[in-house]
mmCIF file with all atom_site columns, C-alpha atoms in Angstrom:
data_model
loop_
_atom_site.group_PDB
_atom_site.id
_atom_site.type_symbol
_atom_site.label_atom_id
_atom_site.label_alt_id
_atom_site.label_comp_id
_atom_site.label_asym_id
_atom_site.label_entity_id
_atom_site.label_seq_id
_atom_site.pdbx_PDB_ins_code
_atom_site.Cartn_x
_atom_site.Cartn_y
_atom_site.Cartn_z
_atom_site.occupancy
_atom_site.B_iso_or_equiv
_atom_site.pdbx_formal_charge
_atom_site.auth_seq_id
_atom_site.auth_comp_id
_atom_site.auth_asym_id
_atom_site.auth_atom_id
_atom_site.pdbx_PDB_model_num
ATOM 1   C CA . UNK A 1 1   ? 0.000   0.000   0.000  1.00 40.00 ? 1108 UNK A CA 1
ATOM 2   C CA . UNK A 1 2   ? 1.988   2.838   -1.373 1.00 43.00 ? 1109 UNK A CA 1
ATOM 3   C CA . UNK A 1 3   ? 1.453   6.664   -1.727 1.00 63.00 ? 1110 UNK A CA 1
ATOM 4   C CA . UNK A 1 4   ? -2.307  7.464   -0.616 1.00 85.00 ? 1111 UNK A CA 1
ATOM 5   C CA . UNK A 1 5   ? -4.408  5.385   1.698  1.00 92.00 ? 1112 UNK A CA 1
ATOM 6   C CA . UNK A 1 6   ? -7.178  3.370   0.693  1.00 93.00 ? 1113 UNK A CA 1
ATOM 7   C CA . UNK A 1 7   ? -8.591  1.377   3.398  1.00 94.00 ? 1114 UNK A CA 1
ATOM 8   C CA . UNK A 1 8   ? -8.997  -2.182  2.759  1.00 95.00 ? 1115 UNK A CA 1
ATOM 9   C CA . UNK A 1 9   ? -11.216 -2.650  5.955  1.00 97.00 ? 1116 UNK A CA 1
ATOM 10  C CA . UNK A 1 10  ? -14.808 -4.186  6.451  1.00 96.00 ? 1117 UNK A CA 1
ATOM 11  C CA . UNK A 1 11  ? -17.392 -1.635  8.504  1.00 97.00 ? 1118 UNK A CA 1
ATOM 12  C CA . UNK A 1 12  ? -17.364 -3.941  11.261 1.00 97.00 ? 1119 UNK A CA 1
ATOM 13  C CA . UNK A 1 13  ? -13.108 -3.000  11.428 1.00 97.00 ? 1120 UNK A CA 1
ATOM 14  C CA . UNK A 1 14  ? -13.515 0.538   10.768 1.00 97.00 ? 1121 UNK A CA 1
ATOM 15  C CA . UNK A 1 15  ? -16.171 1.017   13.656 1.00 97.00 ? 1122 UNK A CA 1
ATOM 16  C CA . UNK A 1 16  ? -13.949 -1.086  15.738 1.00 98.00 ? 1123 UNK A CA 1
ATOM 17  C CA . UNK A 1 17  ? -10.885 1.446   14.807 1.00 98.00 ? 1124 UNK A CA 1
ATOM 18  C CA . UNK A 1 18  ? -13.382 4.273   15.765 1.00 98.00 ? 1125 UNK A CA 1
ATOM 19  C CA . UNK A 1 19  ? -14.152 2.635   19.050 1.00 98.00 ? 1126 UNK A CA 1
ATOM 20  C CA . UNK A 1 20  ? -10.812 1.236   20.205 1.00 97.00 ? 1127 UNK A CA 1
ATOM 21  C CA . UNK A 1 21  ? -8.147  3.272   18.986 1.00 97.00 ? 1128 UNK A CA 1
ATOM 22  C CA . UNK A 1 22  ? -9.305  6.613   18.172 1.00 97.00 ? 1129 UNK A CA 1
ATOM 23  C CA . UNK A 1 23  ? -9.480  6.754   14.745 1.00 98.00 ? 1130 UNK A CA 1
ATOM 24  C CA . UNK A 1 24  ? -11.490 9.411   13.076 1.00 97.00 ? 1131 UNK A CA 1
ATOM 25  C CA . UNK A 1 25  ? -12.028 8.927   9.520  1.00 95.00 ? 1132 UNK A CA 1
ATOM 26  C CA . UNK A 1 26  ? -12.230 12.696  8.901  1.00 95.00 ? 1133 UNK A CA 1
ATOM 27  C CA . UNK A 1 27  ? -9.440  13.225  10.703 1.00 97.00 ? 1134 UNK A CA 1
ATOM 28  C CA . UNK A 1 28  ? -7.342  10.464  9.578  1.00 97.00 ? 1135 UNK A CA 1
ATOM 29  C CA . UNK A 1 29  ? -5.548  12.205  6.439  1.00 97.00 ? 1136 UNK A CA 1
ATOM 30  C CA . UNK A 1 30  ? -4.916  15.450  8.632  1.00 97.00 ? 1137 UNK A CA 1
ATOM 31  C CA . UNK A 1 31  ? -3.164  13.112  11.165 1.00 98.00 ? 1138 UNK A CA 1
ATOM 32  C CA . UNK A 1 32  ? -1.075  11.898  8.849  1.00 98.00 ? 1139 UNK A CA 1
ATOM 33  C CA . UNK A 1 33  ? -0.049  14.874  7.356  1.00 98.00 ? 1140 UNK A CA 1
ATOM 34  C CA . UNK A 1 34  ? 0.773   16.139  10.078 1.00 98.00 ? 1141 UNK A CA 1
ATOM 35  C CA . UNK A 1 35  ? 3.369   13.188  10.972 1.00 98.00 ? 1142 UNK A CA 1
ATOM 36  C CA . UNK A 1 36  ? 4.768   13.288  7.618  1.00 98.00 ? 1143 UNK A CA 1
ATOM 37  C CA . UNK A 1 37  ? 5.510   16.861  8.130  1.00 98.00 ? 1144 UNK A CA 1
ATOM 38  C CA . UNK A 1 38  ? 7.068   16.211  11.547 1.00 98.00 ? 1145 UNK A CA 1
ATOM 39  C CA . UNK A 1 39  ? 9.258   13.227  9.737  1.00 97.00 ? 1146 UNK A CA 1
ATOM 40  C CA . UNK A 1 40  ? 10.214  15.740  7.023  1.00 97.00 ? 1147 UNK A CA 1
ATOM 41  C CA . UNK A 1 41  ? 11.799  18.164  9.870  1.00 97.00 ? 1148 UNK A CA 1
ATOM 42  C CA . UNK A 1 42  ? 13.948  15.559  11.138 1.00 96.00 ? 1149 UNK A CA 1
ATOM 43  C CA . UNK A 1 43  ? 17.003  14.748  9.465  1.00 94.00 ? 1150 UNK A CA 1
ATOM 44  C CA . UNK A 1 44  ? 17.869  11.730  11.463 1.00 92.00 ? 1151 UNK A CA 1
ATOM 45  C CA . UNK A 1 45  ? 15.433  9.963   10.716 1.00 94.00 ? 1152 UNK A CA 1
ATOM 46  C CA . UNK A 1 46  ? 15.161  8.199   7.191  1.00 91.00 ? 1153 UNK A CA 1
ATOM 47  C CA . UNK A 1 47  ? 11.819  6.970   7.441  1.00 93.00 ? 1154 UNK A CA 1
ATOM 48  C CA . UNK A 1 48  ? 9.194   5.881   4.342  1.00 93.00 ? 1155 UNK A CA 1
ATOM 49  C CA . UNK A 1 49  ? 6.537   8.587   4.862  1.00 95.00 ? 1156 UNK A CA 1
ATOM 50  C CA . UNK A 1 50  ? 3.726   6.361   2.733  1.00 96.00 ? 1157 UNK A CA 1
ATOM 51  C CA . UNK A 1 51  ? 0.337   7.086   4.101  1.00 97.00 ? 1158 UNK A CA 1
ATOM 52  C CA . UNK A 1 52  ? 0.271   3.369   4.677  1.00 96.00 ? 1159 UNK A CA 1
ATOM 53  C CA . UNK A 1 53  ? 3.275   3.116   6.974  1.00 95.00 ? 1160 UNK A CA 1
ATOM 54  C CA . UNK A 1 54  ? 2.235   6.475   8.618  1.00 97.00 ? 1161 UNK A CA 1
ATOM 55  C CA . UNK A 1 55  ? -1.213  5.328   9.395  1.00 97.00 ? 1162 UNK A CA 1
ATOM 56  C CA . UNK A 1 56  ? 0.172   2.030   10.856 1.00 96.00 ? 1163 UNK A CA 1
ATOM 57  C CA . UNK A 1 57  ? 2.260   3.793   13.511 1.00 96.00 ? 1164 UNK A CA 1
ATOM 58  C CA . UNK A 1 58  ? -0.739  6.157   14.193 1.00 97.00 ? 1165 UNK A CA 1
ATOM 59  C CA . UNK A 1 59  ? -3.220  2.846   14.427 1.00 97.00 ? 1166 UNK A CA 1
ATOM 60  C CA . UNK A 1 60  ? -0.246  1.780   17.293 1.00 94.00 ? 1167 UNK A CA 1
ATOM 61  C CA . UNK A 1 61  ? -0.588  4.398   19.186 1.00 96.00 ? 1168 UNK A CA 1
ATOM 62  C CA . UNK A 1 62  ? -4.213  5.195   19.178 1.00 97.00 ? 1169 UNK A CA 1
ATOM 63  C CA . UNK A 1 63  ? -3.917  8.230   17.265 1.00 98.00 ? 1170 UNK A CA 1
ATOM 64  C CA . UNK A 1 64  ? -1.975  9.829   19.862 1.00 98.00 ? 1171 UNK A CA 1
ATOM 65  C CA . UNK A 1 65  ? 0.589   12.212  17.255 1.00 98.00 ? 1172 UNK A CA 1
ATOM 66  C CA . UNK A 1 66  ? 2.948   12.727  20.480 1.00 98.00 ? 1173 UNK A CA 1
ATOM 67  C CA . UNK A 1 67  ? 3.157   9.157   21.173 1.00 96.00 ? 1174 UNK A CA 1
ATOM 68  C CA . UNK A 1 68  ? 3.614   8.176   17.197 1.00 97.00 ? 1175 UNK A CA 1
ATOM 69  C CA . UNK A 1 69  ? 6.824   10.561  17.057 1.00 97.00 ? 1176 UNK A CA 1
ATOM 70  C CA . UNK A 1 70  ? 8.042   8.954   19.992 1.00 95.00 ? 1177 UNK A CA 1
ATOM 71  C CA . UNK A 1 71  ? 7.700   5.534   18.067 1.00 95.00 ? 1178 UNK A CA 1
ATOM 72  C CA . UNK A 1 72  ? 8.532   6.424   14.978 1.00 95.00 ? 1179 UNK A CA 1
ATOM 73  C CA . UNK A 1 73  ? 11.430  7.900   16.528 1.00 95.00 ? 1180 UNK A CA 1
ATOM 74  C CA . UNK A 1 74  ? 12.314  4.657   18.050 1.00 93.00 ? 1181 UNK A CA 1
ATOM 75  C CA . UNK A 1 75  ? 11.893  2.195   15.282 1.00 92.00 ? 1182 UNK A CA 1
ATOM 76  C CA . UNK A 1 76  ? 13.891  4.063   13.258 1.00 93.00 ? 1183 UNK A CA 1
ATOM 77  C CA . UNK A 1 77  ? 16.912  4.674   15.806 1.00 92.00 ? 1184 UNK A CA 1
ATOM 78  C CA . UNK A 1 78  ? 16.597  0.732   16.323 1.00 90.00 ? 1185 UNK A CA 1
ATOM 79  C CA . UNK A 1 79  ? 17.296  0.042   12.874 1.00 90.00 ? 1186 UNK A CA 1
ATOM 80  C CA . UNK A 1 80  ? 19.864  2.390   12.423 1.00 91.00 ? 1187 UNK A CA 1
ATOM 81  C CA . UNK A 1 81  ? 21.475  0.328   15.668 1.00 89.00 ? 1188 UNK A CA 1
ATOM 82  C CA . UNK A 1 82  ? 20.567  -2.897  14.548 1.00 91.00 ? 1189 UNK A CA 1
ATOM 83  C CA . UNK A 1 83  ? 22.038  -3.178  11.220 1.00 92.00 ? 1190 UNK A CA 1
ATOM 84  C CA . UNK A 1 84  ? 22.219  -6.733  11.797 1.00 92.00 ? 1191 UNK A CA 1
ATOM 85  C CA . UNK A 1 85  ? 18.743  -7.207  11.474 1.00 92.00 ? 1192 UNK A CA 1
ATOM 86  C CA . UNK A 1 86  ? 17.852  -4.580  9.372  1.00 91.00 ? 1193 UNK A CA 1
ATOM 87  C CA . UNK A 1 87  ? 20.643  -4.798  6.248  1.00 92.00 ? 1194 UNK A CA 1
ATOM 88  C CA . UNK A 1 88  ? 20.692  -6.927  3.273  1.00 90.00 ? 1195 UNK A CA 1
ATOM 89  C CA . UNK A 1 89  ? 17.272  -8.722  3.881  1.00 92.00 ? 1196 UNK A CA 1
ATOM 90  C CA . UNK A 1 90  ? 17.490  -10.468 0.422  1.00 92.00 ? 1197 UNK A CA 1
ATOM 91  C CA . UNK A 1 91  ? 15.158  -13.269 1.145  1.00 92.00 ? 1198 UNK A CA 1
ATOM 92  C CA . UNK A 1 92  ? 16.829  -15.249 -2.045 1.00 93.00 ? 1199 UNK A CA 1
ATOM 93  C CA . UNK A 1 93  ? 20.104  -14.955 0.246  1.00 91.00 ? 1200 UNK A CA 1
ATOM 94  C CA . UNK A 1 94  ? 21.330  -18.429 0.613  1.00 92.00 ? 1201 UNK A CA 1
ATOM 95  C CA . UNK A 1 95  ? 21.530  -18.549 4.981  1.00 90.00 ? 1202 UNK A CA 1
ATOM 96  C CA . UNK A 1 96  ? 18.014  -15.933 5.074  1.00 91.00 ? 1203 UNK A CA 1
ATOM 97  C CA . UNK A 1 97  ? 16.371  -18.451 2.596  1.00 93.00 ? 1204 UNK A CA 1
ATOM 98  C CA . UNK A 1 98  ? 17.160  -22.014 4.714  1.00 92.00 ? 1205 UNK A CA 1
ATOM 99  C CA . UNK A 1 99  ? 16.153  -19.975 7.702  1.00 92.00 ? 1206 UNK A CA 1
ATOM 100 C CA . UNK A 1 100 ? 12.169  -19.070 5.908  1.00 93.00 ? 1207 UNK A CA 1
ATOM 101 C CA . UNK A 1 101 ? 12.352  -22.141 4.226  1.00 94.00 ? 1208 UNK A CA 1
ATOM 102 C CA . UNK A 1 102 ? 12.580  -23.860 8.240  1.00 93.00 ? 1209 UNK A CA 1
ATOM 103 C CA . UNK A 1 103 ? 9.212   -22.080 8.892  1.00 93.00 ? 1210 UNK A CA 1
ATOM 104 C CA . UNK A 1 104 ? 10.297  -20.459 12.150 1.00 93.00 ? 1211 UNK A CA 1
ATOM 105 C CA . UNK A 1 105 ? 7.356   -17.344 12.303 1.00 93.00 ? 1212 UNK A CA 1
ATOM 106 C CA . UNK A 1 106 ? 4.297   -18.940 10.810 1.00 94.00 ? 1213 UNK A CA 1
ATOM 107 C CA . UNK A 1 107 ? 1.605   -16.435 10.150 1.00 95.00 ? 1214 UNK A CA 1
ATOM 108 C CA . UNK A 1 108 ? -1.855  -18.749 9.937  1.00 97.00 ? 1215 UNK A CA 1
ATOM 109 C CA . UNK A 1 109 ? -4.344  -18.039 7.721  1.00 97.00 ? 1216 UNK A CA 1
ATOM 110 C CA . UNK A 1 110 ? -7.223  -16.235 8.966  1.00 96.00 ? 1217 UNK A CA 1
ATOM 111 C CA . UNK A 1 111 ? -7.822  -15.120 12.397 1.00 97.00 ? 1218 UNK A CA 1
ATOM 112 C CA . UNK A 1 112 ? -8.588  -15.484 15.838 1.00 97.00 ? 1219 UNK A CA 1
ATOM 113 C CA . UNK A 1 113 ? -12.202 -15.076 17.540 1.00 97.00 ? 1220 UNK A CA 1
ATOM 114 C CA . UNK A 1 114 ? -10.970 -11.662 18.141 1.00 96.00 ? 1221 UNK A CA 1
ATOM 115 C CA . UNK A 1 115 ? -9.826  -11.058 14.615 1.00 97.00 ? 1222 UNK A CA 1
ATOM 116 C CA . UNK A 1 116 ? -6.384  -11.004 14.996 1.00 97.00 ? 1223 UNK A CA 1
ATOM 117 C CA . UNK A 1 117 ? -3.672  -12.966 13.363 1.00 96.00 ? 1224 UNK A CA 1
ATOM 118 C CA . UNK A 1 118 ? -2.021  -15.463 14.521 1.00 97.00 ? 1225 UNK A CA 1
ATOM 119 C CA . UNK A 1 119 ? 1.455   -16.646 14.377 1.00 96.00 ? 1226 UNK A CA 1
ATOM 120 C CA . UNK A 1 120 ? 3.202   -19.463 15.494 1.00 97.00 ? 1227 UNK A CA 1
ATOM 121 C CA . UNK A 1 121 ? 6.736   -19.370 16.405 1.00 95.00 ? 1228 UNK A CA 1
ATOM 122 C CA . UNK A 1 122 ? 8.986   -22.452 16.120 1.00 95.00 ? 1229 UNK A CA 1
ATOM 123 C CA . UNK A 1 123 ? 11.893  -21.259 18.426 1.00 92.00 ? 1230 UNK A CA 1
ATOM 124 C CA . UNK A 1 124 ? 14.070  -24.676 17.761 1.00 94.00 ? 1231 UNK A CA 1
ATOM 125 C CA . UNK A 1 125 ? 13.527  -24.849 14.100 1.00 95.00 ? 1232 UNK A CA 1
ATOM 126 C CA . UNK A 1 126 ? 17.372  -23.821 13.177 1.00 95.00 ? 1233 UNK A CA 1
ATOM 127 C CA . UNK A 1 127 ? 20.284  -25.361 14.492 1.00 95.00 ? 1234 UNK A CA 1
ATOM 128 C CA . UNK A 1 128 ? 21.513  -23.666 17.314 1.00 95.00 ? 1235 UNK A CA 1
ATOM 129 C CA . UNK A 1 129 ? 24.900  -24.731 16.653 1.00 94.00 ? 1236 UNK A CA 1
ATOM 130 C CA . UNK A 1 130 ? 25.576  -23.227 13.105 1.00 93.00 ? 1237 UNK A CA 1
ATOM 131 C CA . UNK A 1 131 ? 22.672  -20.725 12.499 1.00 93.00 ? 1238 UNK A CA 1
ATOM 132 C CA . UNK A 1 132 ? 23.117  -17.524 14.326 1.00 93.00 ? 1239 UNK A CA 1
ATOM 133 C CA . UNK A 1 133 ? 20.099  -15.655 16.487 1.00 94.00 ? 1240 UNK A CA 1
ATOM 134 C CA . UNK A 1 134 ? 20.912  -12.644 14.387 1.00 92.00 ? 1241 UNK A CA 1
ATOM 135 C CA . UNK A 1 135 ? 19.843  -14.673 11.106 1.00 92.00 ? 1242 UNK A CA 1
ATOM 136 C CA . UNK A 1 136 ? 16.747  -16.065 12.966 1.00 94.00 ? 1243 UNK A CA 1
ATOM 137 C CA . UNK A 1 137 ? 15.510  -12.384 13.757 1.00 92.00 ? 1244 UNK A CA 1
ATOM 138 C CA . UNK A 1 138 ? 16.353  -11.002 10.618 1.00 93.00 ? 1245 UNK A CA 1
ATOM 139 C CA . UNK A 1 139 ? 14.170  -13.485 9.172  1.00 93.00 ? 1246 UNK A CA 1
ATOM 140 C CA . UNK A 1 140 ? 11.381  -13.235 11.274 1.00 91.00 ? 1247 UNK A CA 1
ATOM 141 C CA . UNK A 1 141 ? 11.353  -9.923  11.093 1.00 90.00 ? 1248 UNK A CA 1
ATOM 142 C CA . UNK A 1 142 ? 11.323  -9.994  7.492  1.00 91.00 ? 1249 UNK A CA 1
ATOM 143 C CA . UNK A 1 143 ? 8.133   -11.729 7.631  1.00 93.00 ? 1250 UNK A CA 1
ATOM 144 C CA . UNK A 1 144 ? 6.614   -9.289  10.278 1.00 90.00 ? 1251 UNK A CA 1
ATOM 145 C CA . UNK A 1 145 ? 7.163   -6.508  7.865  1.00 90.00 ? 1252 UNK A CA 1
ATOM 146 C CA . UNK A 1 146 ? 5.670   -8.199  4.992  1.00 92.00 ? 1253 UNK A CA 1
ATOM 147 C CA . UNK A 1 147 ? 3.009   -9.096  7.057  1.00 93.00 ? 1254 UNK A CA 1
ATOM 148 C CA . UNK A 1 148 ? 2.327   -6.007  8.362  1.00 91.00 ? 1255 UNK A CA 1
ATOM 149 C CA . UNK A 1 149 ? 2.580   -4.491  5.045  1.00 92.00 ? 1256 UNK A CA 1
ATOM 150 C CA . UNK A 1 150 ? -0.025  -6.375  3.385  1.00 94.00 ? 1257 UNK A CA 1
ATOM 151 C CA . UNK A 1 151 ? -2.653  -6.913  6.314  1.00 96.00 ? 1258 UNK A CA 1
ATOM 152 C CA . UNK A 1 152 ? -4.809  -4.182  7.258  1.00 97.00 ? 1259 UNK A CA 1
ATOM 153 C CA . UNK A 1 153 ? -7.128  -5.462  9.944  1.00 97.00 ? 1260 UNK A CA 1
ATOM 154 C CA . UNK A 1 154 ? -3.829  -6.672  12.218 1.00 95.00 ? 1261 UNK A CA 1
ATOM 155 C CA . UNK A 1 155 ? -3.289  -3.038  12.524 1.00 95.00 ? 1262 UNK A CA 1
ATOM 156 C CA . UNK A 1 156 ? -6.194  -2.631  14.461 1.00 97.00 ? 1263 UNK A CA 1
ATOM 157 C CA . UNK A 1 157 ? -6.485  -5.643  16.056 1.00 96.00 ? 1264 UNK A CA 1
ATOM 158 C CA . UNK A 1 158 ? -2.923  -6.873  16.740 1.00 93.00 ? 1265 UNK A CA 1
ATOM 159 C CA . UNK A 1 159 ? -1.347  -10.165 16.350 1.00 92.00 ? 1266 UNK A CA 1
ATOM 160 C CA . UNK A 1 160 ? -1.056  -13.147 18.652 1.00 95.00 ? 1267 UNK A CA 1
ATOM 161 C CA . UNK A 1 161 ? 1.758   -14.880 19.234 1.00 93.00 ? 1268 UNK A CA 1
ATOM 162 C CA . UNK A 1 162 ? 2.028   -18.577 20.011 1.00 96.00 ? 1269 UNK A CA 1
ATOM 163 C CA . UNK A 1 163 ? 5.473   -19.987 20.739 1.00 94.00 ? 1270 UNK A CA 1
ATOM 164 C CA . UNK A 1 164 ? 6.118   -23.651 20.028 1.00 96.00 ? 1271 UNK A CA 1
ATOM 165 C CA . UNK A 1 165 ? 8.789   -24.680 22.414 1.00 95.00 ? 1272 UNK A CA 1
ATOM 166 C CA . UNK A 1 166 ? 9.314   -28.628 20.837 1.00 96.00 ? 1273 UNK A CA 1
ATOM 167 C CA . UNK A 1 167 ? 12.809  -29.406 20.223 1.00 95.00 ? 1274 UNK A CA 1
ATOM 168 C CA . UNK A 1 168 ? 14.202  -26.645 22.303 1.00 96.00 ? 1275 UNK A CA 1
ATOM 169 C CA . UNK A 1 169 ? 17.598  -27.687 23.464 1.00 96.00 ? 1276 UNK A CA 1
ATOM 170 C CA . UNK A 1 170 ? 20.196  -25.971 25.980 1.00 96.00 ? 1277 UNK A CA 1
ATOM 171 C CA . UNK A 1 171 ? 22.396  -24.721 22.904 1.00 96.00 ? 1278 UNK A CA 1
ATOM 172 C CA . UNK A 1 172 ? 18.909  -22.737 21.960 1.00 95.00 ? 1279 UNK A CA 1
ATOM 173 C CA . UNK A 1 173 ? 18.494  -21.035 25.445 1.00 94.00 ? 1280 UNK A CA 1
ATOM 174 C CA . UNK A 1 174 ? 22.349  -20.185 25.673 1.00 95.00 ? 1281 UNK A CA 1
ATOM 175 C CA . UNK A 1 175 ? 21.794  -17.930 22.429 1.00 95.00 ? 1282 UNK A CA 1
ATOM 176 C CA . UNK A 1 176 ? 19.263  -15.973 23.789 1.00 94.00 ? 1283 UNK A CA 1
ATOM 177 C CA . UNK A 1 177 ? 21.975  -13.659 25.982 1.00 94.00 ? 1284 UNK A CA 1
ATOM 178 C CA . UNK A 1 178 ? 20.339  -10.993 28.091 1.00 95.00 ? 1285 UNK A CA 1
ATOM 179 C CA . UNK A 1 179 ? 21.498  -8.133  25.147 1.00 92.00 ? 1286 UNK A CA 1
ATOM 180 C CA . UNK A 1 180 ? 20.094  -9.881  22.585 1.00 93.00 ? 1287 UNK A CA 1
ATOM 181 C CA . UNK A 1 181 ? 16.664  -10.464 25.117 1.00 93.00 ? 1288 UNK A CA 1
ATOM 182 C CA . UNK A 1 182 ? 16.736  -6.970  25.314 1.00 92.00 ? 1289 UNK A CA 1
ATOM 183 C CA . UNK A 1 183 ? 17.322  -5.925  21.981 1.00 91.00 ? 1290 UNK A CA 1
ATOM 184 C CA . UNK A 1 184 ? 14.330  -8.443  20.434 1.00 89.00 ? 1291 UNK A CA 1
ATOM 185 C CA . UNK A 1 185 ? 11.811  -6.743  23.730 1.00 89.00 ? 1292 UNK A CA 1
ATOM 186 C CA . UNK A 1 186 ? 12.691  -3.189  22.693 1.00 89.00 ? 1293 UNK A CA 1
ATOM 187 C CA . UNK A 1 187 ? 11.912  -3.991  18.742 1.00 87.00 ? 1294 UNK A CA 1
ATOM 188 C CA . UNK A 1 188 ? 8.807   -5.670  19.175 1.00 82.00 ? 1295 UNK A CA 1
ATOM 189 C CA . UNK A 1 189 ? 7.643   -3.329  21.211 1.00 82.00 ? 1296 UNK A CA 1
ATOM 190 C CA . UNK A 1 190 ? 7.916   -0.322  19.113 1.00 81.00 ? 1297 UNK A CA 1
ATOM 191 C CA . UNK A 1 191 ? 7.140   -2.565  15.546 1.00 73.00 ? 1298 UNK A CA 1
ATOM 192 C CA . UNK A 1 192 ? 3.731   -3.783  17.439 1.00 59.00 ? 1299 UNK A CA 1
ATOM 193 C CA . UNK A 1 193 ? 0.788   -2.231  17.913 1.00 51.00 ? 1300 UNK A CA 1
#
């Protein structure tokens, strides 16, 4: 969904936008303008100002413009210090492609009674002994992008996450180090609604 915003969602979603997360159709282009502005007058940040990916981090913060420059602010300083996970995301690359072909971050079809996606996550799908975390993330978080790129109603609903835990082995647990813990909490948080 590039350029201008064309909402993709039933009445039933939009009302439910309205009611949960502040979001005033009449109001909705004006908010965004005004963020892209804001994003314009910042030179550190080298953000896509889409009405799309605007609206998304709006949708996160309940149309709170203070809060969505605070966010915005932060998922952009996050990539810019997580290169690792953010840099050369070519999913035909050879070590990215065994790690999507594994099926680690499953987005199901569909969604919950709530009517929002789900996604399992296979934490011992790689081999802990020759696959880096930093691969693992930058593949999962290659599918969260796409994901939230293409699905709408998740961005007013949210996502649920399921972790599947089979075939979890010490070598697994010892690559989850209290930095990289931290870095993964801090990401999701500001890349979720």
């Amino acid at each position: 969904m590039g350029g201008g915003y064309v909402c993709t969602l039933s009445p039933e979603m939009i009302q439910r936008a309205k009611d949960e997360i502040n979001e005033d159709p009449d109001r909705r282009q004006q908010d965004i303008e005004h963020i892209r502005d804001w994003l314009k007058h910042q030179p550190h940040i080298k953000a896509r100002m889409d009405d799309w990916t605007i609206l998304r981090f709006l949708r996160g913060c309940k149309f709170s413009l203070e809060r969505t420059k605070e966010k915005l602010d932060m998922f952009y300083t996050c990539k810019t210090l997580c290169p690792e996970w953010y840099k050369n995301r070519d999913p035909q690359d050879k070590k990215l492609r065994s790690i999507l072909e594994l099926g680690a971050f499953l987005p199901l079809p569909g969604y919950d009674s709530e009517g929002r996606k789900v996604i399992i996550i296979r934490t011992a799908t790689h081999d802990a002994n020759t696959t880096p975390m930093d691969v693992v993330f930058k593949a999962t978080h290659l599918i969260g992008d796409v994901l939230a790129d293409e699905d709408e109603q998740s961005s007013v609903t949210g996502l649920v996450q399921v972790l599947d835990l089979h075939g979890v082995t010490a070598a697994h647990g010892l690559q989850m180090s209290p930095a990289l813990v931290k870095k993964a909490m801090i990401i999701w948080q500001v890349r979720i609604r």
